[in-house]
Amino acid sequence: MTKTALITGATSGIGEATSVKLAQLHYNLILTGRRKERLENLKSKLESEYSVKILTLCFDIRDKKATDEAVLSLNDEWKSVDILINNAGLAAGADPVQEGDWSDWEQMIDTNIKGLLNMSKLIIPGMIERKQGHIINITSIAGKEVYANGNVYCATKHAVDALTKGMRIDLLPHNIKVGSVAPGMVETEFSIVRYHGDKNKADDVYKGLTPLFADDIADTIEFMVTRPAHVNINDVLIMPTAQASAVYNHRD
Ligand code: NDP
Ligand code: 8X3
């Protein structure tokens, strides 16, 4: 039977690349994000290229009511989600903690932690009922290490790392796989968002080295979801060759 995957944050970067990869594997997909036009364009492309069914849900994952309504409105054709990719997230700002912006902090905490938690809580009951499921949380090297000016973003990704471990324990009796992918630098819209649209600052992040690309993370997710039923990949820390840790990079 065709499986269904729900991918949050499918409108760009890692989420978009993962959508393409899972469509190639012939999963039906529920794609979410705030940018409706991008969701619709991706739906048309994937349906025509890979003959899969795509449902788009446009909402802000910080908005609990909107998220609840979107997921609880899924009909019988769509409500059995086999794979949940909790990918929607961001860094906002890069300042010493004493200069941090409250609204940046709220945006990160509400998206990266509360959004992920709410989405998981909505999807898990169906997985428990069907006694199978797979949840993959996108964490980060920032969930393993803390770097200067990373304070709150690192805290949110450490939280996702802890939640992944906690979910794996709680869902153990229910035959639900829980894993995470922790990437280093991936060139997506991530840095443009982090620097509030400052393209020069964003470009500087990747200057003089070859970062990871969204496809590299999608390949990793493909590997994780195609393992046999008895195999769960707990965590994958994946870095560019030119990056040894959150702070040690080799630039030309
Ligand atoms: P992008 O900015 O390219 O993509 C982020 C995605 O998250 C977009 O689809 C965006 O959709 C969605 N999103 C953000 N905020 C919200 C919101 N409030 N409601 C709904 N959707 C939202 O970045 P990446 O692809 O790089 O990021 C994906 C994940 O990977 C994030 O969790 C990030 O922290 C993590 N990560 C990224 C790394 C990197 O170096 N790029 C490294 C390690 C981890 P829309 O704007 O349409 O709502
Ligand atoms: C994104 C990677 O190094 O900017 O999570 O924190 S980093």
Coordinates of C-alpha atoms and ligand atoms in Angstrom, one line a residue, residues 8-15 32-35 59-62 86-91 107 111-112 138-141 153 157 182-190 193 206, ligand 1:
T8 CA 6.7 20.5 7.5
G9 CA 8.5 23.4 5.9
A10 CA 8.3 22.0 2.4
T11 CA 8.4 25.4 0.7
S12 CA 12.2 25.6 0.5
G13 CA 15.6 24.1 1.4
I14 CA 15.7 20.7 3.2
G15 CA 11.9 20.3 3.3
T32 CA 3.1 22.3 4.8
G33 CA 4.4 25.8 5.0
R34 CA 3.2 29.4 5.0
R35 CA 4.0 30.3 1.4
F59 CA -0.6 27.5 7.9
D60 CA 1.9 29.0 10.4
I61 CA 3.1 26.2 12.6
R62 CA 3.4 28.7 15.6
N86 CA 9.5 17.7 11.5
N87 CA 11.6 20.0 9.5
A88 CA 10.0 23.5 9.7
G89 CA 12.3 25.8 11.6
L90 CA 14.7 28.7 11.6
A91 CA 17.4 30.7 13.3
Q107 CA 9.8 33.0 16.8
T111 CA 8.5 27.3 15.6
N112 CA 11.4 25.0 16.5
I138 CA 15.6 17.9 11.9
T139 CA 17.9 19.1 14.6
S140 CA 21.4 20.6 13.9
I141 CA 25.0 20.6 14.9
Y153 CA 18.8 28.9 18.4
K157 CA 17.9 22.6 18.7
A182 CA 21.7 16.9 12.7
P183 CA 23.3 18.8 9.8
G184 CA 26.1 21.3 9.9
M185 CA 26.1 24.1 7.3
V186 CA 23.5 23.6 4.5
E187 CA 23.1 26.3 1.9
T188 CA 19.4 27.0 1.8
E189 CA 17.4 30.1 2.7
F190 CA 18.4 29.5 6.3
V193 CA 16.2 34.2 7.1
Y206 CA 29.3 29.8 2.8
Ligands
NDP1 P1 14.8 27.2 4.8 O1 14.7 28.6 5.4 O2 15.2 27.0 3.4 O3 13.4 26.4 5.1 C1 12.7 26.5 6.3 C2 11.3 26.0 6.1 O4 10.6 26.1 7.4 C3 10.5 26.7 5.1 O5 9.8 25.8 4.3 C4 9.6 27.5 5.9 O6 8.3 27.7 5.2 C5 9.4 26.7 7.1 N1 8.9 27.5 8.3 C6 9.7 28.4 8.9 N2 8.9 29.0 9.8 C7 7.6 28.5 9.7 C8 6.4 28.7 10.4 N3 6.3 29.6 11.3 N4 5.3 28.0 10.0 C9 5.4 27.1 9.0 N5 6.6 26.8 8.4 C10 7.7 27.5 8.7 O7 15.9 26.5 5.8 P2 16.4 25.0 5.9 O8 15.8 24.1 4.8 O9 17.8 25.0 6.0 O10 15.8 24.6 7.3 C11 15.0 23.4 7.6 C12 15.4 22.9 8.9 O11 16.8 22.5 9.0 C13 15.2 23.9 10.1 O12 14.6 23.3 11.2 C14 16.7 24.3 10.4 O13 16.8 24.8 11.7 C15 17.4 23.0 10.1 N6 18.8 23.1 9.9 C16 19.3 23.9 8.9 C17 20.7 24.0 8.6 C18 21.3 24.8 7.6 O14 22.5 25.1 7.7 N7 20.5 25.3 6.6 C19 21.6 23.2 9.5 C20 21.0 22.4 10.5 C21 19.6 22.4 10.7 P3 7.5 29.1 5.0 O15 8.5 30.2 5.1 O16 6.8 28.9 3.7 O17 6.5 29.0 6.2

